[in-house]
CSV table of C-alpha atoms and ligand atoms in Angstrom, one decimal:
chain,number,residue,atom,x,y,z
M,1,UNK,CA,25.7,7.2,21.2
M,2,UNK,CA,24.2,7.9,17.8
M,3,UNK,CA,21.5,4.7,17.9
M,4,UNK,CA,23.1,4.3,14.3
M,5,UNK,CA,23.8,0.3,13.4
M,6,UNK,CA,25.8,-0.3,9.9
M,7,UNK,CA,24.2,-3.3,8.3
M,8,UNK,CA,26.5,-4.1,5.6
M,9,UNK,CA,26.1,-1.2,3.1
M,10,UNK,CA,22.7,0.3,5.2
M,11,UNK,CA,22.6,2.6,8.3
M,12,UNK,CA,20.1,1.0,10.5
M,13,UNK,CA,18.4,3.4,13.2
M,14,UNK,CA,15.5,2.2,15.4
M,15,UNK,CA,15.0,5.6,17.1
M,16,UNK,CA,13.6,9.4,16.4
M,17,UNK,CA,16.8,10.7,18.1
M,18,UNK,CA,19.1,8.6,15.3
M,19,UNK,CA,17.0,9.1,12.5
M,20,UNK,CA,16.6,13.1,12.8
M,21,UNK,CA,20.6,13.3,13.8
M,22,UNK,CA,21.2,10.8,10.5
M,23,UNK,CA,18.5,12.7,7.7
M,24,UNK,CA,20.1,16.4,9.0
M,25,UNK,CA,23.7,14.8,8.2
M,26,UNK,CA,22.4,14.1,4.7
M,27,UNK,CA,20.4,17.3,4.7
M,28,UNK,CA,23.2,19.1,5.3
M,29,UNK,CA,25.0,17.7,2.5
M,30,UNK,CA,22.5,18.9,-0.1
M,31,UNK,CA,21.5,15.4,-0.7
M,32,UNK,CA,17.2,14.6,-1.8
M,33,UNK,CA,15.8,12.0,0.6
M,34,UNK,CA,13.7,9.3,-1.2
M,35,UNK,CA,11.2,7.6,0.9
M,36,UNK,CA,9.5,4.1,1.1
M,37,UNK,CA,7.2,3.5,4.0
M,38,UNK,CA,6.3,-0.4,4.6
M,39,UNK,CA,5.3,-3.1,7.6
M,40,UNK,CA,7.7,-5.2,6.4
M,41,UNK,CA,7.8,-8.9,5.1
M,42,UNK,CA,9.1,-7.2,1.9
M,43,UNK,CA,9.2,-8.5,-1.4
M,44,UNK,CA,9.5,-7.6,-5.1
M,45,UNK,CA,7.3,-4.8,-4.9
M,46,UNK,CA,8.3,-3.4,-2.5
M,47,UNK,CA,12.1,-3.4,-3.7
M,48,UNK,CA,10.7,-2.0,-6.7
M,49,UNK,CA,9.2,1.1,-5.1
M,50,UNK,CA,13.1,1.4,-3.6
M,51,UNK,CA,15.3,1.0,-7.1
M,52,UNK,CA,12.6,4.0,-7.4
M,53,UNK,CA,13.5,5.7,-4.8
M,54,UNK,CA,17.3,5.5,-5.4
M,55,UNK,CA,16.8,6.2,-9.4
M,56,UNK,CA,15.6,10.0,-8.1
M,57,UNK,CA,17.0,10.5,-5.0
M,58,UNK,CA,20.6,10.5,-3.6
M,59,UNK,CA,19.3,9.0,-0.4
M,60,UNK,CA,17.2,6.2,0.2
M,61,UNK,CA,15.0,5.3,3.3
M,62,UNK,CA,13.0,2.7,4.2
M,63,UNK,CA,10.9,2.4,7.3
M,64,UNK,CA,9.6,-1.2,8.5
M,65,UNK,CA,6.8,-0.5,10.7
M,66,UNK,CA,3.6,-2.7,11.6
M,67,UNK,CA,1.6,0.6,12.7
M,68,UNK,CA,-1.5,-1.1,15.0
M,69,UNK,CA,-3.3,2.1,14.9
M,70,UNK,CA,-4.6,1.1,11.3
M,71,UNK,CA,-5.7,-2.6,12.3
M,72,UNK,CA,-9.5,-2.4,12.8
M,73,UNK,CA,-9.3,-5.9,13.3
M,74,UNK,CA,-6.5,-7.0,16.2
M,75,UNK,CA,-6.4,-10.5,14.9
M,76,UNK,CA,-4.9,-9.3,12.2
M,77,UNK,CA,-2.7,-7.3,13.6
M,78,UNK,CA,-1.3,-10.6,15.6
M,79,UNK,CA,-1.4,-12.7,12.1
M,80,UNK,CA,0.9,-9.8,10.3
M,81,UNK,CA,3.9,-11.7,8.9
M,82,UNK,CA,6.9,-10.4,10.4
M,83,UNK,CA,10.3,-10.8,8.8
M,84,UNK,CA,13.0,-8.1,9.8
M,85,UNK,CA,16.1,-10.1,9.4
M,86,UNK,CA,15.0,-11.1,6.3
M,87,UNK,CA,14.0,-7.2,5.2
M,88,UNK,CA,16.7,-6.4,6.1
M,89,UNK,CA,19.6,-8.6,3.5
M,90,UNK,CA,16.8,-7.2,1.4
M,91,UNK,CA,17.2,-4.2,1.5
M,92,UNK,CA,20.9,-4.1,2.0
M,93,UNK,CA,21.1,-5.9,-1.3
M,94,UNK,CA,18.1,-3.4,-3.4
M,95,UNK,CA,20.8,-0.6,-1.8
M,96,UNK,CA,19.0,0.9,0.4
M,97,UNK,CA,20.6,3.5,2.5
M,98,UNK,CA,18.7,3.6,5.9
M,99,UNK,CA,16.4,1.7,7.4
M,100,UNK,CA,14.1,2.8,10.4
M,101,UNK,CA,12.7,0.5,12.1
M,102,UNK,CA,11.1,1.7,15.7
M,103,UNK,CA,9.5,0.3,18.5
M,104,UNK,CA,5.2,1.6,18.4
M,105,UNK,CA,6.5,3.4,21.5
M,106,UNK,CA,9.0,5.8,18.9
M,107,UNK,CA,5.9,6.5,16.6
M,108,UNK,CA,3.7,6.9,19.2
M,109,UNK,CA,5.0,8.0,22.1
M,110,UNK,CA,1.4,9.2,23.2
M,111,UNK,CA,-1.5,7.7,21.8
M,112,UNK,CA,-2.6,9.6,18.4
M,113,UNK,CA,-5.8,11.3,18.4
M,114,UNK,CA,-6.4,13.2,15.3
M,115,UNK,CA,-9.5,12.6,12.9
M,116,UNK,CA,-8.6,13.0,9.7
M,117,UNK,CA,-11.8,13.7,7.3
M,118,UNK,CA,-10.9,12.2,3.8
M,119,UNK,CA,-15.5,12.2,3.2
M,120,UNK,CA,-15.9,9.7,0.3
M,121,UNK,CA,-12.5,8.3,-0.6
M,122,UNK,CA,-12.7,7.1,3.2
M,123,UNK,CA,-16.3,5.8,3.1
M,124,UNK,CA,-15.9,3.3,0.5
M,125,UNK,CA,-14.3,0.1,-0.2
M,126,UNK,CA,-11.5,-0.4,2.0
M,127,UNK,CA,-12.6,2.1,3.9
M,128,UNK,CA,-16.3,0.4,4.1
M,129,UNK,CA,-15.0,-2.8,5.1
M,130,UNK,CA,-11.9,-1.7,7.6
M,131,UNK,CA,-13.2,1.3,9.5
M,132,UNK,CA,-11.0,3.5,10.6
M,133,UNK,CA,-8.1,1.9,9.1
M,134,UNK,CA,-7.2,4.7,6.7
M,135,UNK,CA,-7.2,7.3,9.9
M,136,UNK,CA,-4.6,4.8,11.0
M,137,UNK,CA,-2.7,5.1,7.9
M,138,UNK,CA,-3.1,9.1,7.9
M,139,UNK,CA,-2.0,9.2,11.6
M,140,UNK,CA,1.3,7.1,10.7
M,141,UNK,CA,2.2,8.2,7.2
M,142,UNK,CA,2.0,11.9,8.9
M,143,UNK,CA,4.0,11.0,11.6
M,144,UNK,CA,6.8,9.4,9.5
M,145,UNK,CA,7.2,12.6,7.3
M,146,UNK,CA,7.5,14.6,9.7
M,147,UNK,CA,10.7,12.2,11.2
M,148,UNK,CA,12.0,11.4,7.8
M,149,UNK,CA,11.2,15.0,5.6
M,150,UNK,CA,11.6,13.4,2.6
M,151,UNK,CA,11.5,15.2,-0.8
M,152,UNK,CA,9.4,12.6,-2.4
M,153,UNK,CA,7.5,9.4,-1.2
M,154,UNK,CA,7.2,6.2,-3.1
M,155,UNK,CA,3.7,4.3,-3.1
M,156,UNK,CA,2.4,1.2,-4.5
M,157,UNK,CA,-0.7,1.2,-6.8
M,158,UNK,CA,-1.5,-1.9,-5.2
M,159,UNK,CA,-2.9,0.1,-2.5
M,160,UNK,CA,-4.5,2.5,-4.6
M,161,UNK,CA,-7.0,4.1,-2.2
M,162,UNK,CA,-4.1,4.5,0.2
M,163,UNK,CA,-2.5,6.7,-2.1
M,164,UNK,CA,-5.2,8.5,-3.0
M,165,UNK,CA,-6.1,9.4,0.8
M,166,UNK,CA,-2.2,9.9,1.6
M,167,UNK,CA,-2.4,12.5,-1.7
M,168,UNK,CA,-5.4,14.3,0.3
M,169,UNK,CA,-3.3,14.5,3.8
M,170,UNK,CA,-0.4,15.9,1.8
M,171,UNK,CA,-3.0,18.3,0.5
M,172,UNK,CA,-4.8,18.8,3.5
M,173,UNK,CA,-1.5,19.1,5.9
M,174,UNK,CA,0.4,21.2,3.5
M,175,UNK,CA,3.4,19.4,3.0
M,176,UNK,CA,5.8,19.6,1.0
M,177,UNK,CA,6.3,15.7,0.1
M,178,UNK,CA,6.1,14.4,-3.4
M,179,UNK,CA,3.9,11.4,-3.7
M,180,UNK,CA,4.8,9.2,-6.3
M,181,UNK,CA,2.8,6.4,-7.7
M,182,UNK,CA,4.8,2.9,-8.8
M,183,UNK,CA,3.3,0.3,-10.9
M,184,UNK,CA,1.8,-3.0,-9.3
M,185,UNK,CA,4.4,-6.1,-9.3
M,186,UNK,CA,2.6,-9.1,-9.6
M,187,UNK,CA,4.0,-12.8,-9.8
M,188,UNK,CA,4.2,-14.6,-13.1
M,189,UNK,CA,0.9,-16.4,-12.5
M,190,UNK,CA,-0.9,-12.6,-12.3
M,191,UNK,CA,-1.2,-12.1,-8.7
M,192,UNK,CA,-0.7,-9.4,-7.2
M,193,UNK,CA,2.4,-9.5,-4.5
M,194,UNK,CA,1.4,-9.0,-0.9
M,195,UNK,CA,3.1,-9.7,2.3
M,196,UNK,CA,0.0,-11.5,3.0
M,197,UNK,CA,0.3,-14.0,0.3
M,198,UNK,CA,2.8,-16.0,2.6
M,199,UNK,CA,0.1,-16.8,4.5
M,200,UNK,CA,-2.0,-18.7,2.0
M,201,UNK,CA,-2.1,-22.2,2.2
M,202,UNK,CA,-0.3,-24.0,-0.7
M,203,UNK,CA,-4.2,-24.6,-2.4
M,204,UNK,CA,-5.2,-21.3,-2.2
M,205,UNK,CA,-2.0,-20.0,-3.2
M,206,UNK,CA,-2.4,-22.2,-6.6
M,207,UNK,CA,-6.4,-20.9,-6.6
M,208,UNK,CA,-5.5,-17.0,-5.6
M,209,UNK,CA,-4.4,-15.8,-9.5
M,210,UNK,CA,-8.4,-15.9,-10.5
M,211,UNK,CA,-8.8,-12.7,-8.6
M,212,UNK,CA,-6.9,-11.4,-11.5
M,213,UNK,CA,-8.1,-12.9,-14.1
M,214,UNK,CA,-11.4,-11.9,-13.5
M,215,UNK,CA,-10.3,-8.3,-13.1
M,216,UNK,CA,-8.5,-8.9,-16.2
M,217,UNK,CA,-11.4,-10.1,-18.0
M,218,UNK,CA,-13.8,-7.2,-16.6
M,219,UNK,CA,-11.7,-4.8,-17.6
M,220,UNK,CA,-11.3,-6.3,-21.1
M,221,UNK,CA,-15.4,-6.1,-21.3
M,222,UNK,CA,-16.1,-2.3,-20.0
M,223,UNK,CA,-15.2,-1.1,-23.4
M,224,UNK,CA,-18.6,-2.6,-24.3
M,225,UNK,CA,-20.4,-3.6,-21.5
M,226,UNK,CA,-21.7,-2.1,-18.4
M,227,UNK,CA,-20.4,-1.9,-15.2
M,228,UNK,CA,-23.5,-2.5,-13.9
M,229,UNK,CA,-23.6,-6.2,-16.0
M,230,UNK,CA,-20.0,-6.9,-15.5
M,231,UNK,CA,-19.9,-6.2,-11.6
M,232,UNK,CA,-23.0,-8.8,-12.2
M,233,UNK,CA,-20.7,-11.5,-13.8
M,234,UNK,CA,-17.9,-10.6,-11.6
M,235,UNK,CA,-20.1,-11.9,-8.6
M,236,UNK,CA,-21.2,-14.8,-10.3
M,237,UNK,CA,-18.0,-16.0,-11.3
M,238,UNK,CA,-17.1,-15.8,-7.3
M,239,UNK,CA,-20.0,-17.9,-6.7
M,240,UNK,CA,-19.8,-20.4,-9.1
M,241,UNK,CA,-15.7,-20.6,-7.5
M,242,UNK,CA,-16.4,-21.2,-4.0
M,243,UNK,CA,-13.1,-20.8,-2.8
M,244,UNK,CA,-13.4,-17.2,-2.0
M,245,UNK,CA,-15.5,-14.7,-0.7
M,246,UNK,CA,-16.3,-11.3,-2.3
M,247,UNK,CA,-16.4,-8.2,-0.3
M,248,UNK,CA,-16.5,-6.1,-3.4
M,249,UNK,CA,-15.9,-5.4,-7.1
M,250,UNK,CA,-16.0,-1.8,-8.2
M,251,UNK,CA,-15.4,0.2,-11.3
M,252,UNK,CA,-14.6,3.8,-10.0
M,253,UNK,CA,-12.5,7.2,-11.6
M,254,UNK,CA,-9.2,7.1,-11.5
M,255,UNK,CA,-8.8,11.0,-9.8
M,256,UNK,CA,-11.4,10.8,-7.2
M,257,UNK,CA,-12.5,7.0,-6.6
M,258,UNK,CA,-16.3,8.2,-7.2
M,259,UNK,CA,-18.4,5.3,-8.4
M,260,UNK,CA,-19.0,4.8,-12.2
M,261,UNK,CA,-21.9,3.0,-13.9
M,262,UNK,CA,-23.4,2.4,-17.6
M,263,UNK,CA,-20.2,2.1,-19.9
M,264,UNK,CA,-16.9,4.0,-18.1
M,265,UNK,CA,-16.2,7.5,-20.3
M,266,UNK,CA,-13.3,8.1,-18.4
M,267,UNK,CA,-10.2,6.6,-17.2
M,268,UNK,CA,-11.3,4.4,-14.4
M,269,UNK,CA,-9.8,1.9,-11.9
M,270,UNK,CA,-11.4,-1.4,-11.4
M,271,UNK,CA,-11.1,-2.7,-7.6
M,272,UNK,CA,-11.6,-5.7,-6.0
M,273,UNK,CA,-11.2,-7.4,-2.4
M,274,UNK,CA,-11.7,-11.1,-1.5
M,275,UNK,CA,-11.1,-13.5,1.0
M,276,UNK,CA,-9.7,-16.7,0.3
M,277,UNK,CA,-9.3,-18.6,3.4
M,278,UNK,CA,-8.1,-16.9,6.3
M,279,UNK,CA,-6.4,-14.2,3.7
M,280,UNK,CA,-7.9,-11.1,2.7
M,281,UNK,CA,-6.4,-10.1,-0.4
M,282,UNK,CA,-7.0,-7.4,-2.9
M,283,UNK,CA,-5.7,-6.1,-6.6
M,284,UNK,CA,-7.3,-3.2,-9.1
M,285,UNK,CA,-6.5,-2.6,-12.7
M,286,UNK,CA,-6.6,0.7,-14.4
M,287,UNK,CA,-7.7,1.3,-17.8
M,288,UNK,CA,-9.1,4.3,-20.3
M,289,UNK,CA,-12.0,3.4,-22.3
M,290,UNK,CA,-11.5,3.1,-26.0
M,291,UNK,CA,-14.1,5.2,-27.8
P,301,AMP,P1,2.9,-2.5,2.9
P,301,AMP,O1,4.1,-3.0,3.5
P,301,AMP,O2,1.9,-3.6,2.5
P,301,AMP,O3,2.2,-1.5,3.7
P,301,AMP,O4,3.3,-1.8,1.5
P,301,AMP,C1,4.2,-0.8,1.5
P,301,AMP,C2,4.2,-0.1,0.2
P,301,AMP,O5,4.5,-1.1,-0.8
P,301,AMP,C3,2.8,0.5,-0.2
P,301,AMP,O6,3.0,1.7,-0.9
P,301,AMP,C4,2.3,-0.6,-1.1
P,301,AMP,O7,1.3,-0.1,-2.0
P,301,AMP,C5,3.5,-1.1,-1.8
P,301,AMP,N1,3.3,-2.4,-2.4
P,301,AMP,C6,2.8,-3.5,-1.8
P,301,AMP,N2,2.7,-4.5,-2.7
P,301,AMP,C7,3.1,-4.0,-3.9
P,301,AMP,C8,3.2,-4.6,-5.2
P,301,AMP,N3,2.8,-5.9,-5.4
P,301,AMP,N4,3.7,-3.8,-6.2
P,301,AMP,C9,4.1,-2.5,-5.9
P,301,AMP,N5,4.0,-1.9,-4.7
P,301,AMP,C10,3.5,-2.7,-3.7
């Protein structure tokens, strides 16, 4: 038996064995493998990383995976939303071609070890405030290239210090995948789309947009202000809210995530991470200074 499900249009495989037999049939036939990795409880941005995907490539996977190894906190590993039926009319309908969506036992069919050293771009931010979750994201991201060997991955700016750190395991790993960077979708009101907004109770779903129009505003100010005196007004403007709670705003380069002060000379990437109730939830806007 192949393991191989038709849903609709989609292929849908749930184990190594069907995957590998399913990506060397479209090997075979010459065809580029597009890849989007993903835990699921998709939405708009994540379609969009897929119309990517099948813009460039003549094959289109997606894999739906909750990967616990890059939860630092197991609570939230329970709280994940989980929709796969859902996902999957998704993706059927965004034209996806495959779908893989194993068991932990398929990804990890012994417990994975490795230490990745990613030195600064692991140490800050995210990687401050969820230790080890980027190891975690190394471990699996690795993992799933190896099963899928796609030409080129799709990522989400959204997560941009994930894709910096999954730029630096391609590097580090010598792999041949692409990375490709896609453009944040956000909802009309500004924020930023995230699985975990489903979880937001309906008033803090109508409060969450100020993350972003803060960042918006900050932004809008470093081409004449400080970082130092806007990450002071950023923090303020938290406070005076109430609703959330800042882990951090920072103003950092775009290539290499090191931390900028005095008035940004070079394209930077403004970051920011809050909770607002039980939701931790986080956005960033690039910009180049205008001189
Ligand atoms: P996740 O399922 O949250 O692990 O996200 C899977 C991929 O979708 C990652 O590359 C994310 O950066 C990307 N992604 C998540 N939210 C968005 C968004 N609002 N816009 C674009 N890409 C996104």
């Amino acid at each position: 038996m192949s393991g191989a499900k038709p849903f609709n249009q989609m292929i849908v495989v749930t184990t190594t064995a069907a995957l590998k037999a399913e990506i060397g049939r479209v090997k075979e036939m010459g065809k580029s493998v597009g890849f989007v990795p993903t835990m699921g409880a998709l939405h708009e941005g994540h379609l969009s990383l897929v119309t990517e995907a099948r813009k460039h490539q003549a094959f289109s996977v997606v894999s739906i995976f909750v990967n616990p190894t890059q939860f630092n906190d197991p609570a939230d590993l329970d709280k994940y939303p989980r929709a796969p039926e859902k996902d999957l009319a998704l993706l059927d309908e965004g034209g996806c071609d495959l779908v893989f969506l194993p068991e932990v036992s398929e990804v990890y069919p012994e417990p994975d070890f490795r230490k990745f050293a990613f030195g600064h771009l692991d140490s800050i931010l995210e990687g401050a405030f969820r230790p080890g979750h980027f190891n975690g994201v190394a471990q699996v991201v690795s993992r799933l290239f190896e099963m899928v060997e796609p030409d080129v991955s799709y990522f989400g700016q959204k997560d941009y210090q994930q894709l910096l750190i999954i730029r630096e395991m391609v590097r580090q790993l010598n792999l041949k995948v692409k990375v490709v960077e896609c453009p944040i979708i956000r909802e009309p009101d500004g924020l930023a789309m995230s699985s975990r907004n489903m979880r937001l109770s309906l008033e803090d779903r109508a409060q969450a947009p100020f993350i972003f129009q803060v960042l918006k505003e900050a932004v809008g100010k470093l081409s004449f202000a400080t970082v130092e005196n806007i990450a002071d007004q950023v923090t303020a403007r938290f406070r005076a809210n109430g609703a959330f709670r800042l882990e951090y705003f920072a103003v950092c380069d775009q290539e290499n995530l090191e931390f900028l002060t005095g008035r940004p000379s070079k394209p930077f990437v403004a970051c920011i991470a809050a909770w607002l109730g039980q939701v931790r939830l986080i956005d960033n806007l690039k910009a180049i200074p205008k001189r």
